[in-house]
Coordinates of N, CA, C and O in Angstrom, one line a residue:
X20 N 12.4 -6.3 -13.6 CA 11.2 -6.0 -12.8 C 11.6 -4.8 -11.9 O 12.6 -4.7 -11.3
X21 N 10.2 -3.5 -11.8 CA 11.1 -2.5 -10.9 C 10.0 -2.7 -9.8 O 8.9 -3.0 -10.2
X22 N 10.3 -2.6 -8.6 CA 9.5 -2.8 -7.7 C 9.4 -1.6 -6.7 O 10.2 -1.3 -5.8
X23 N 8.2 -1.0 -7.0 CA 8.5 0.1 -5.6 C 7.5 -0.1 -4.0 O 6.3 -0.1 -4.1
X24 N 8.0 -0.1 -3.3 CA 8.4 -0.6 -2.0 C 7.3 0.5 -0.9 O 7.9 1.5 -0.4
X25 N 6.4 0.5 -0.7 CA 6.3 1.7 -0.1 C 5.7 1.3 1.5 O 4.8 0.5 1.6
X26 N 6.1 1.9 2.6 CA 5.7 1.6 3.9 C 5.2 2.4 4.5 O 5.6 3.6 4.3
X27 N 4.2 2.1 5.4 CA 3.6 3.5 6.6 C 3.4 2.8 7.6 O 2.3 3.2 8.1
X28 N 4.0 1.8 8.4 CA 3.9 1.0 10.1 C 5.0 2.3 10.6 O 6.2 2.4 10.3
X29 N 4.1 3.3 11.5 CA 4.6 4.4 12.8 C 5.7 3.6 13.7 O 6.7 4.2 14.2
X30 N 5.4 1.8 13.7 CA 6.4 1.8 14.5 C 7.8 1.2 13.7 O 7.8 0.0 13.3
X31 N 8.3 1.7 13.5 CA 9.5 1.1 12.7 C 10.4 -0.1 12.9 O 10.9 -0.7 12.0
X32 N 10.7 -0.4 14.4 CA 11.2 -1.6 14.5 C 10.3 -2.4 14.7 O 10.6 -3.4 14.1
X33 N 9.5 -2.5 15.3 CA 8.4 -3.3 15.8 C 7.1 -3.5 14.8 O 6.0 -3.8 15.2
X34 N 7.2 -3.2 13.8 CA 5.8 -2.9 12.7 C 5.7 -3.9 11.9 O 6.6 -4.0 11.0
X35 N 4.3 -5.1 12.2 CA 4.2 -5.8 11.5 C 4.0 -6.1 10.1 O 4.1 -7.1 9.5
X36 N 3.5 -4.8 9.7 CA 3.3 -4.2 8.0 C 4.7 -4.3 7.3 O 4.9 -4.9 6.2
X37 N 5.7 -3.5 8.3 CA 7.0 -3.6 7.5 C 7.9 -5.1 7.4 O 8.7 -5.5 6.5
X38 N 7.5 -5.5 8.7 CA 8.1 -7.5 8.6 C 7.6 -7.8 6.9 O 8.2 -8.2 5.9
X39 N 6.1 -7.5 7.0 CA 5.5 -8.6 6.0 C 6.4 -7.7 4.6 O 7.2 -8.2 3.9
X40 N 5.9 -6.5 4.7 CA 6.0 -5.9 3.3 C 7.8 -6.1 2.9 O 8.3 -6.2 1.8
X41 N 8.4 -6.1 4.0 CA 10.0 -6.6 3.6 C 10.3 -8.0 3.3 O 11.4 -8.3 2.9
X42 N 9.5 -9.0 3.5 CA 9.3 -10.7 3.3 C 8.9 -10.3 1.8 O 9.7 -10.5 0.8
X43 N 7.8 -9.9 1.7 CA 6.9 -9.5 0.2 C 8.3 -9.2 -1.2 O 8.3 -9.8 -2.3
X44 N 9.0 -8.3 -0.7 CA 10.1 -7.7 -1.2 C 11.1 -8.5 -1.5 O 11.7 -8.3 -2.6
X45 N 11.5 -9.4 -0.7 CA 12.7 -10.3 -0.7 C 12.3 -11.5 -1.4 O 13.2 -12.1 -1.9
X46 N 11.0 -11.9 -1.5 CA 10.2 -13.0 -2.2 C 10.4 -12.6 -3.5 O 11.1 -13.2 -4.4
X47 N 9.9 -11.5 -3.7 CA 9.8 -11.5 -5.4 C 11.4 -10.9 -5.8 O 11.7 -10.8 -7.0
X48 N 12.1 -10.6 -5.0 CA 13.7 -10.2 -5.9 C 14.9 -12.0 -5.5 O 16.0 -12.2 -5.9
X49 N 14.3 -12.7 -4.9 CA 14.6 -14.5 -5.3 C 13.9 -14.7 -6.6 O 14.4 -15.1 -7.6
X50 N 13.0 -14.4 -6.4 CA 12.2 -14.8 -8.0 C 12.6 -14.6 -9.2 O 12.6 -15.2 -10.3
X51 N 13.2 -13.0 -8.7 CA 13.7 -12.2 -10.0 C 15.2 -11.5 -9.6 O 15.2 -10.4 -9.3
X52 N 16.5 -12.2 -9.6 CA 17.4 -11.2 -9.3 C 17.5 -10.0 -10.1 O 17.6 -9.0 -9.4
X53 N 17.4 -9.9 -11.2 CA 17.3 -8.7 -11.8 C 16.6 -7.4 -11.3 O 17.0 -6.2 -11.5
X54 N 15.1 -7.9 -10.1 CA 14.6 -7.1 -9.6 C 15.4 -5.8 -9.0 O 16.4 -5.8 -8.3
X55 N 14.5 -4.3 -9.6 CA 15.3 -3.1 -8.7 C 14.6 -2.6 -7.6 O 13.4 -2.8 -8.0
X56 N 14.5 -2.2 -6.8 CA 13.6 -2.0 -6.0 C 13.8 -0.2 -5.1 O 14.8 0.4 -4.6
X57 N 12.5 0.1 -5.2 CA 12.5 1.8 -4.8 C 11.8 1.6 -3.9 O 10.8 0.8 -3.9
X58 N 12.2 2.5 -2.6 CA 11.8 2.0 -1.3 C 11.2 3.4 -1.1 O 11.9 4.3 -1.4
X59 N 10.3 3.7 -0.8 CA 9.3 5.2 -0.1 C 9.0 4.5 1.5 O 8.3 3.5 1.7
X60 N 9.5 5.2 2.3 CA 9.3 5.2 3.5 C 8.5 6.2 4.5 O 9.0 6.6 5.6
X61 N 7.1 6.6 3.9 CA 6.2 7.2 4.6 C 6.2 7.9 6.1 O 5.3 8.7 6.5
X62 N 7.3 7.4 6.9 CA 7.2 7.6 8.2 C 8.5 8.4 8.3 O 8.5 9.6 8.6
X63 N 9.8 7.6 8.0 CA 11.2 8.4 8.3 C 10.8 9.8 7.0 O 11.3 10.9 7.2
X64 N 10.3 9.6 6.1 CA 10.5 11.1 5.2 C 9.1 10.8 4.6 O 8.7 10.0 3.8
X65 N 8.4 11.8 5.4 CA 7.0 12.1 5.3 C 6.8 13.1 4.4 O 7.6 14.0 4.2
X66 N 5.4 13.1 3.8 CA 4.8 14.0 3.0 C 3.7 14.6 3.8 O 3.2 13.9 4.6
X67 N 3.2 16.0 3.6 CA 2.3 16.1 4.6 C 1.2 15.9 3.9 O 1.4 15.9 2.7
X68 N -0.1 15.7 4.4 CA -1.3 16.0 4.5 C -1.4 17.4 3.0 O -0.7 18.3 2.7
X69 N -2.6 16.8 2.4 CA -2.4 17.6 1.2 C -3.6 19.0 1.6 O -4.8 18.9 2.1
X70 N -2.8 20.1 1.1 CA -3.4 21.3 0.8 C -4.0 21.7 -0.4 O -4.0 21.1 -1.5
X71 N -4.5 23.1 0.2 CA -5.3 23.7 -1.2 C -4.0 24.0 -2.4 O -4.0 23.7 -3.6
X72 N -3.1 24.8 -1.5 CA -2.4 25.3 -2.3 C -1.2 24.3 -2.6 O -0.5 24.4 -3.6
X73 N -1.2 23.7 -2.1 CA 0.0 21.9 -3.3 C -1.0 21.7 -4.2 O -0.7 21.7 -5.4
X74 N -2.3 21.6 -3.9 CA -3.2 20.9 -5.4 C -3.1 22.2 -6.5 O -2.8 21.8 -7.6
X75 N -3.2 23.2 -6.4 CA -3.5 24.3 -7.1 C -2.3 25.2 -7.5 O -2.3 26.2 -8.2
X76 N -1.2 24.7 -7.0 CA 0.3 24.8 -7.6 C 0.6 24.2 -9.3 O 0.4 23.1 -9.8
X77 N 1.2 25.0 -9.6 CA 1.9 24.5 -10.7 C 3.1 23.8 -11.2 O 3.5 23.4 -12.3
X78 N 3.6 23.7 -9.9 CA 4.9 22.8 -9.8 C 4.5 22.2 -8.7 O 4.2 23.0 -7.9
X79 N 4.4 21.2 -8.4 CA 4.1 19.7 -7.7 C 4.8 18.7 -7.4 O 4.4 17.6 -7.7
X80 N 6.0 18.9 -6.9 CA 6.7 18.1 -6.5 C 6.9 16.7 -5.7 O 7.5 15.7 -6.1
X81 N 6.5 16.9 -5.0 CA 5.9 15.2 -4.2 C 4.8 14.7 -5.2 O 4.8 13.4 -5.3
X82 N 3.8 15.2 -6.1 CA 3.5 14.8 -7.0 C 3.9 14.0 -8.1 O 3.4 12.9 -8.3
X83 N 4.7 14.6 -8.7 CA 6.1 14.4 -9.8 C 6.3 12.9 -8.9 O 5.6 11.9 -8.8
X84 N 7.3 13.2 -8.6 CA 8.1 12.4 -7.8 C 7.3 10.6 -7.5 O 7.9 9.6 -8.0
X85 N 6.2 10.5 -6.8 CA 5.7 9.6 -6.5 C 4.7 9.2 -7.6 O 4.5 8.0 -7.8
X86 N 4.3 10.0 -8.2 CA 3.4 9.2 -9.5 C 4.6 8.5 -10.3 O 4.6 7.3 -10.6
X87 N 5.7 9.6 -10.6 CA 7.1 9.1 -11.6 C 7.3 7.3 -10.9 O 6.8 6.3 -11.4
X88 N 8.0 7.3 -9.8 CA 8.1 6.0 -9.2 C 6.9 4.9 -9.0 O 7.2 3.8 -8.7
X89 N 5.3 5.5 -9.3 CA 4.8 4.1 -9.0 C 4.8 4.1 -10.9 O 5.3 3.1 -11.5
X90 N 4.5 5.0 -11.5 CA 4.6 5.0 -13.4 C 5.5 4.0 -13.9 O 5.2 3.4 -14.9
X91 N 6.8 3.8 -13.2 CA 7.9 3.2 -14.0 C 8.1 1.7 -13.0 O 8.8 0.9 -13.6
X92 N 7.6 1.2 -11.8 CA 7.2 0.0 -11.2 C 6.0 -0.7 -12.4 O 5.1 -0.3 -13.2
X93 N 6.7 -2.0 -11.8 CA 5.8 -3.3 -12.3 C 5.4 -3.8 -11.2 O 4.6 -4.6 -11.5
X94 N 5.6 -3.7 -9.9 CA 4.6 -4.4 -9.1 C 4.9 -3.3 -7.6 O 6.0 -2.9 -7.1
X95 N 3.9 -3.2 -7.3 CA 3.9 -2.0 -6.0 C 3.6 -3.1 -4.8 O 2.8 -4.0 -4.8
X96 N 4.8 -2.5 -3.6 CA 4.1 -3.7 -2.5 C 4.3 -2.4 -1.4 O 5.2 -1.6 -1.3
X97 N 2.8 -2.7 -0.7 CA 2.6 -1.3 -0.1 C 2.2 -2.0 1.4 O 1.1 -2.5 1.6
X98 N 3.4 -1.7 2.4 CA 3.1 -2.2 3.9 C 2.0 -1.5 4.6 O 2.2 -0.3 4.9
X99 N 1.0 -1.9 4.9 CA -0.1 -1.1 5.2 C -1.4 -1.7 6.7 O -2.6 -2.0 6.5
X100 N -0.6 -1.6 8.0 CA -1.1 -1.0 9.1 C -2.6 -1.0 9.4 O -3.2 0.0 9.0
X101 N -3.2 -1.9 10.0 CA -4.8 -1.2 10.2 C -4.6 -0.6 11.2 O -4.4 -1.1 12.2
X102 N -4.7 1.0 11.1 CA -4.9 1.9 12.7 C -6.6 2.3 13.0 O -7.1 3.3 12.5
X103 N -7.2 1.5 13.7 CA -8.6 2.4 14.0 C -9.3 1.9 12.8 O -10.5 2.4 12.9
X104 N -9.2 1.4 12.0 CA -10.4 0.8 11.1 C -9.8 1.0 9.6 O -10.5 0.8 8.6
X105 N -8.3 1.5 9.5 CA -8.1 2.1 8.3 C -6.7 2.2 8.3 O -6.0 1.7 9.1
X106 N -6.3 3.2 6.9 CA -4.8 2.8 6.7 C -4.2 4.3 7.8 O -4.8 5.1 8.5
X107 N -3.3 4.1 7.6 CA -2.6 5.2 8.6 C -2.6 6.9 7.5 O -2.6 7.0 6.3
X108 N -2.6 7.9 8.2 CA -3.0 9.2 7.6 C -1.9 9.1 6.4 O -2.2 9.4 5.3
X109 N -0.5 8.5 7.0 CA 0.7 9.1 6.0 C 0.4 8.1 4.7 O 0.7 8.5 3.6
X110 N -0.3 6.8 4.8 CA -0.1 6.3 3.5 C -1.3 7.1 2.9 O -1.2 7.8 1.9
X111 N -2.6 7.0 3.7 CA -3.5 8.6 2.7 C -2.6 9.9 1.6 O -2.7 10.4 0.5
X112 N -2.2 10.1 2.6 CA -1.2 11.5 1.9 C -0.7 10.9 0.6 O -1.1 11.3 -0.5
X113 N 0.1 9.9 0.8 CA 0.6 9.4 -0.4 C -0.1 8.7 -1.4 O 0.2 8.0 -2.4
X114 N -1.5 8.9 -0.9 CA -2.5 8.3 -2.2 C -3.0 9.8 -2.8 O -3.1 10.2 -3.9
X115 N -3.3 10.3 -1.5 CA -3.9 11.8 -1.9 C -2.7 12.5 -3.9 O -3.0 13.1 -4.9
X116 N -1.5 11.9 -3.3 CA -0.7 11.9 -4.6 C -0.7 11.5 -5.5 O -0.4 12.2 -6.5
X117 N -0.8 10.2 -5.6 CA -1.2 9.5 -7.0 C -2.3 9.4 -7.4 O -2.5 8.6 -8.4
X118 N -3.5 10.1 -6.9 CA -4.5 9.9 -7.8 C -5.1 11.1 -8.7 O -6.2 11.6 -8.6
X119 N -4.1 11.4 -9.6 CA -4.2 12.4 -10.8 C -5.3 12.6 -11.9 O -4.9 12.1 -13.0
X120 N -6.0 13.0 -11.9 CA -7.0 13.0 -12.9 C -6.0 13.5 -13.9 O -5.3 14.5 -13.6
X121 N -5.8 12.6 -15.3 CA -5.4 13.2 -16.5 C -4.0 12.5 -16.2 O -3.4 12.3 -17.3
X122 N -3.4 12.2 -15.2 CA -2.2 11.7 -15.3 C -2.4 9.9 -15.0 O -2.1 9.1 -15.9
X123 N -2.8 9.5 -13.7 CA -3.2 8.2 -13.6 C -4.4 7.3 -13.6 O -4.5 6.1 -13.6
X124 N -5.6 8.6 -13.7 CA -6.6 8.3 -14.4 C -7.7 9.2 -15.3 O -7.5 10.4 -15.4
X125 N -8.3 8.8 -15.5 CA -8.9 10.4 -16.8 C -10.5 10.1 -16.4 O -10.7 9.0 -16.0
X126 N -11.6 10.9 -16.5 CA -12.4 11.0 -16.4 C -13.2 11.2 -18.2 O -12.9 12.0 -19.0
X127 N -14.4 9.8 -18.4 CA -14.5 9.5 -19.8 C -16.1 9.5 -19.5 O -16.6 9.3 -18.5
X128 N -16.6 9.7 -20.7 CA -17.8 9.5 -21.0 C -18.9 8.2 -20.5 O -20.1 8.1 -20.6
X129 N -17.7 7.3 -20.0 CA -19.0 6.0 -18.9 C -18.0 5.8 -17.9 O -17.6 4.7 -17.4
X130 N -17.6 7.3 -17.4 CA -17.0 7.2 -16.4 C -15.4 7.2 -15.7 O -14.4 7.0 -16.5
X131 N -15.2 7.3 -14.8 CA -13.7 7.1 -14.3 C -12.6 6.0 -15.1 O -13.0 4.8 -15.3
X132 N -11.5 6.4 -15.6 CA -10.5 5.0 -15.9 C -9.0 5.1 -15.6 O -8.3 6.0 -16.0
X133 N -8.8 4.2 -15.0 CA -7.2 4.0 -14.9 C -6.6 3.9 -15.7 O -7.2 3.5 -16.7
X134 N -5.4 4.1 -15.6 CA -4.6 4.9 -16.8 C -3.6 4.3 -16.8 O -2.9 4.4 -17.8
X135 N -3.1 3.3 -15.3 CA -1.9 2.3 -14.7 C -1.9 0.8 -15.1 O -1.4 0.0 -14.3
X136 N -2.4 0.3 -16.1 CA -3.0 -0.9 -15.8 C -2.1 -1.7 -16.1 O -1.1 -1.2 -16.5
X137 N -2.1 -3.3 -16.1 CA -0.5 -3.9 -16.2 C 0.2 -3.8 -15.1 O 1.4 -3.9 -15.2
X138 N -0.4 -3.6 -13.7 CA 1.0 -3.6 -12.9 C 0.1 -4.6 -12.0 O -1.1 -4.9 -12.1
X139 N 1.2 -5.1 -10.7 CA 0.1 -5.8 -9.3 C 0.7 -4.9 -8.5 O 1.5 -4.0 -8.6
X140 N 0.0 -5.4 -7.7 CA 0.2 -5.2 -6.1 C -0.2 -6.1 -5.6 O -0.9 -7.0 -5.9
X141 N 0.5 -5.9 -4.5 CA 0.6 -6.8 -3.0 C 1.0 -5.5 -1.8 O 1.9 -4.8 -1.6
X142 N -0.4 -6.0 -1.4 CA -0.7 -5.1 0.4 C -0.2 -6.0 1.3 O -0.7 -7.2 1.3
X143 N 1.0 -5.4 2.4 CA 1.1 -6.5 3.3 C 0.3 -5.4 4.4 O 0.5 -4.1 4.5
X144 N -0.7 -6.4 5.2 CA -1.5 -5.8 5.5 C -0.8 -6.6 7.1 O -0.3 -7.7 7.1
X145 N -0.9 -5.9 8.1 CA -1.3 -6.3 10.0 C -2.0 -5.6 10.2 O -2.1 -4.5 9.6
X146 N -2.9 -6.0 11.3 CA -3.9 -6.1 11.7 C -4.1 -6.7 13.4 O -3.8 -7.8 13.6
X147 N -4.7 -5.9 14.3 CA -4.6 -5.9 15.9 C -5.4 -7.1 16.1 O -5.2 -8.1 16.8
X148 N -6.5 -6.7 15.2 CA -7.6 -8.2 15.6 C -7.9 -9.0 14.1 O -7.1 -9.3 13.2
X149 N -8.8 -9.2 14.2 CA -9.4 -9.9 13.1 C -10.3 -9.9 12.3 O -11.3 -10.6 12.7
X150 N -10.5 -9.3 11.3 CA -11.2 -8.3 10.0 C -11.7 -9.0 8.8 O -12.7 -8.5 8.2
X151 N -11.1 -10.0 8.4 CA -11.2 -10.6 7.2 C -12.8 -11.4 7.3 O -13.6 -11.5 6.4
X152 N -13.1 -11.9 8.7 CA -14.1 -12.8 8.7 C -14.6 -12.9 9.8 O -13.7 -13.0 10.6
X153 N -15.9 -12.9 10.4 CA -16.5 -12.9 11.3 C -17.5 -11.3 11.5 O -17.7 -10.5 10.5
X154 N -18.1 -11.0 13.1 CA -18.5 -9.9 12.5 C -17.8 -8.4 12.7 O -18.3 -7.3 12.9
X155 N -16.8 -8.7 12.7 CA -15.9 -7.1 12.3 C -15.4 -7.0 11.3 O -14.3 -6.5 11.4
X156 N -15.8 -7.6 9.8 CA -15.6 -7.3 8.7 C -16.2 -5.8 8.1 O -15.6 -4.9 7.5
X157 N -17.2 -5.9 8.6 CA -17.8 -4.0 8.4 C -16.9 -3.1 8.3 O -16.7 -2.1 7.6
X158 N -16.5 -3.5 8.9 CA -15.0 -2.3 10.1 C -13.8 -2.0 9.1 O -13.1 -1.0 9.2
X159 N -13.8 -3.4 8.1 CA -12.3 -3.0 7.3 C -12.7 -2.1 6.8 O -13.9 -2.1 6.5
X160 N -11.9 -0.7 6.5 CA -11.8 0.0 5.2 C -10.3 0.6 5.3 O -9.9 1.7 5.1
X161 N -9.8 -0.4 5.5 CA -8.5 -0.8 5.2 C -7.9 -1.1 3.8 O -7.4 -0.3 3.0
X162 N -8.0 -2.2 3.7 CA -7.9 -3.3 3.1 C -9.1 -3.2 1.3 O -9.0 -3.6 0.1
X163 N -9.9 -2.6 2.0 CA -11.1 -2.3 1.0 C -11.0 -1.0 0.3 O -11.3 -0.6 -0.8
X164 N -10.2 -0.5 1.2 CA -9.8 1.1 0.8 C -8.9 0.7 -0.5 O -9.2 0.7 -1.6
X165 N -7.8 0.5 0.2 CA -6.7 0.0 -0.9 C -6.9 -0.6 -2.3 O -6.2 -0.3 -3.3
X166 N -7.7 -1.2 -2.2 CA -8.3 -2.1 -3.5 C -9.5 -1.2 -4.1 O -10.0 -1.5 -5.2
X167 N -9.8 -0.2 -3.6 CA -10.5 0.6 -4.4 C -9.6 1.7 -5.1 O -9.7 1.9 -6.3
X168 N -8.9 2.4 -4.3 CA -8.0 3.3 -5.2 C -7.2 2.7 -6.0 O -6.9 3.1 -7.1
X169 N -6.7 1.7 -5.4 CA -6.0 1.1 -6.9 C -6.8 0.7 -8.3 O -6.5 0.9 -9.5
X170 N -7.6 0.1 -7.8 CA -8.5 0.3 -8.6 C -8.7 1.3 -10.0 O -8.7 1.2 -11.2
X171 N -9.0 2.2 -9.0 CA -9.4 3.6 -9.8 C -7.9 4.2 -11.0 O -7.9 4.9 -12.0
X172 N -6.8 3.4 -10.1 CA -6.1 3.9 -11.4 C -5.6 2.7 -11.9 O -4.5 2.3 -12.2
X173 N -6.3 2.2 -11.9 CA -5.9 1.1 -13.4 C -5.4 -0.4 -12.8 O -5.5 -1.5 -13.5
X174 N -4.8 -0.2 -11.2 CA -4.0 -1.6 -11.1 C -5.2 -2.6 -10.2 O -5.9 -2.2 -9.3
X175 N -5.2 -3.5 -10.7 CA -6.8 -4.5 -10.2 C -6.1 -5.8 -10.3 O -6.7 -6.8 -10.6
X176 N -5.6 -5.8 -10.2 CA -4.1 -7.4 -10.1 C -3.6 -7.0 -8.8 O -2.5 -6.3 -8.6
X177 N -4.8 -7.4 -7.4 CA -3.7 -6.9 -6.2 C -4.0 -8.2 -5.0 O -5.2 -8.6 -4.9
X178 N -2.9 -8.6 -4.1 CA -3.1 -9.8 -3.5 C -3.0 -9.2 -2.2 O -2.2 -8.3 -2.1
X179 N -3.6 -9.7 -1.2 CA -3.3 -8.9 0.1 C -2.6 -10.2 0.7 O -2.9 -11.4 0.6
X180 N -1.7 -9.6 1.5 CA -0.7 -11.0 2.4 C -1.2 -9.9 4.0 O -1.1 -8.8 4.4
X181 N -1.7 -11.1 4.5 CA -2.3 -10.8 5.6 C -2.2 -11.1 6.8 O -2.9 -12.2 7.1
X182 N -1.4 -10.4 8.2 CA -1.2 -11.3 9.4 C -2.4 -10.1 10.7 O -2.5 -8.9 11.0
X183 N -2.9 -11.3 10.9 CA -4.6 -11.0 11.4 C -4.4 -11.5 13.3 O -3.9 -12.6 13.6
X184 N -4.9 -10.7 14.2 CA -4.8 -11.2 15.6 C -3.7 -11.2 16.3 O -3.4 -11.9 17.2
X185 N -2.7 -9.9 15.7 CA -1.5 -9.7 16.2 C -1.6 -9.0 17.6 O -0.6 -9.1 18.3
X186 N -2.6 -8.3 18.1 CA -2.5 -8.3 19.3 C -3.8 -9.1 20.1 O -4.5 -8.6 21.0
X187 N -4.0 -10.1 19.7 CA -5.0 -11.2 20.4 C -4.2 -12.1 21.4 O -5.0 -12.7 22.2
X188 N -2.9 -12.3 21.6 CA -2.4 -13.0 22.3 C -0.8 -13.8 21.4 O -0.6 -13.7 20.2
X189 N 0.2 -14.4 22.5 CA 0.7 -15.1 21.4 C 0.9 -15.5 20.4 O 1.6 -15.3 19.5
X190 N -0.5 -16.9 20.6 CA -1.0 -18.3 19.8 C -1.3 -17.7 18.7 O -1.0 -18.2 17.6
X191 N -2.1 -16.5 18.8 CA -3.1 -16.0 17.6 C -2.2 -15.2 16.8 O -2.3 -15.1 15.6
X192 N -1.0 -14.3 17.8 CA -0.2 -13.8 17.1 C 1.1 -14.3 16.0 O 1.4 -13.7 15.0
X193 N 1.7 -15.9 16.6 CA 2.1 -16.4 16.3 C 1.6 -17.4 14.8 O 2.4 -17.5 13.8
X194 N -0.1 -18.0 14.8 CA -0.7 -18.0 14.0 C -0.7 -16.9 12.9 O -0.6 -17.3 11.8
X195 N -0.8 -15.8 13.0 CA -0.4 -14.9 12.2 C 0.1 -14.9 11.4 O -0.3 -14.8 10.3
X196 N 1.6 -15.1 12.0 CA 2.8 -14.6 11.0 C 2.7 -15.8 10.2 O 2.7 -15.6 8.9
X197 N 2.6 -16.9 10.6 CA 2.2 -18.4 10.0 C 2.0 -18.6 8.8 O 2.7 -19.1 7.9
X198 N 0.2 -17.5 8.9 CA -0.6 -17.8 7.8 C 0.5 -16.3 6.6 O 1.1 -16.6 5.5
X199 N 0.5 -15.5 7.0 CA 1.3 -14.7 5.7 C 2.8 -15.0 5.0 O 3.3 -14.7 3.9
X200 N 3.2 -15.8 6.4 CA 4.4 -16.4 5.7 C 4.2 -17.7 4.3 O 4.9 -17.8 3.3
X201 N 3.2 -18.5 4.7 CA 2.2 -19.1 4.0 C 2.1 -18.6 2.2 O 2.3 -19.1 1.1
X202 N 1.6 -17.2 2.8 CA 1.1 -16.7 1.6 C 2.4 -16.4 1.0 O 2.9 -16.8 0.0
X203 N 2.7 -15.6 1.8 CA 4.2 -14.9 0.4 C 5.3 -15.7 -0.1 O 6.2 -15.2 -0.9
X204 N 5.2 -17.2 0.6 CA 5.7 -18.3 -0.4 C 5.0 -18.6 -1.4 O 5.5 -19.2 -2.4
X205 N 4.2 -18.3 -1.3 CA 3.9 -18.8 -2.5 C 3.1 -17.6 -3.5 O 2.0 -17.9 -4.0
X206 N 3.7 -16.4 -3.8 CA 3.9 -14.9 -4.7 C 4.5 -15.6 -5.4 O 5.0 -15.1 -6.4

């Protein structure tokens, strides 16, 4: 099993995306010693913000590179931050990369298709308040985001491990870790 690893929590010691998405990690390589795992770390070695001229280049290097590593993974676990209603700019960037028309998905006669398909994911998702349910569900496009570009190229096998009300207080924060710890026992 190859597993690629990818994180965007700004705060690096303190980032509840990276707790969960490193729990996510260590779950499924118990499951599987064999597991290899390729770590992209979005924040210590950043990609920037995509231009005219990276798209319209002929050599594409952060391109190459990140499509190559999610192409040759069997299951992507992508630590992913709600900042402000959404994912953080740098994991953008690194979608802004993998979504290749002709490489990870092709554009067909009834439409868009992924080109990835056969793989999961698991989003470890944190989160300040609480999004999943009640009325600031509107608000994710987080979480919604994610599940749609994956989507788009092919992977639709994706589980979100979710710690919700991390900055609501202890109780709620503590609750938290609870419910995701919960969950990624049982990946």
């Amino acid at each position: 099993m190859n597993i690629l690893h990818v994180d965007s929590g700004i705060f690096v010691e303190q980032s509840v995306s990276r707790k969960l998405s490193a729990d996510v990690v260590a779950q499924l390589k118990a499951n599987n010693e064999s597991a290899q795992v390729t770590h992209v770390d979005l924040i210590q070695n950043p990609v920037g913000h995509l231009t005219a001229e990276e798209l319209l280049a002929e050599e594409k290097p952060h391109f190459d590179k990140y499509v190559s590593q999610l192409q040759e993974a069997d299951v992507l676990v992508i630590g992913a931050p709600m900042y402000n209603f959404t994912i953080p700019s740098q994991l953008k960037a690194w979608i802004d990369r993998i979504l290749q028309a002709g490489i990870t998905f092709q554009y067909t006669e009834q439409g868009p298709e992924g080109l990835l398909k056969g793989k999961k994911a698991i989003i470890a998702s944190g989160r300040g308040g609480v999004y999943s349910t009640g009325d600031l569900t509107a608000l994710d496009h987080q979480e919604s985001y994610l599940k749609h570009a994956l989507a788009f190229i092919g992977i639709t096998d994706v589980e979100v491990v979710r710690a919700e009300g991390m900055n609501m207080g202890d109780e709620a924060r503590e609750q938290g870790f609870k419910n995701a710890a919960e969950q990624i026992e049982q990946l």
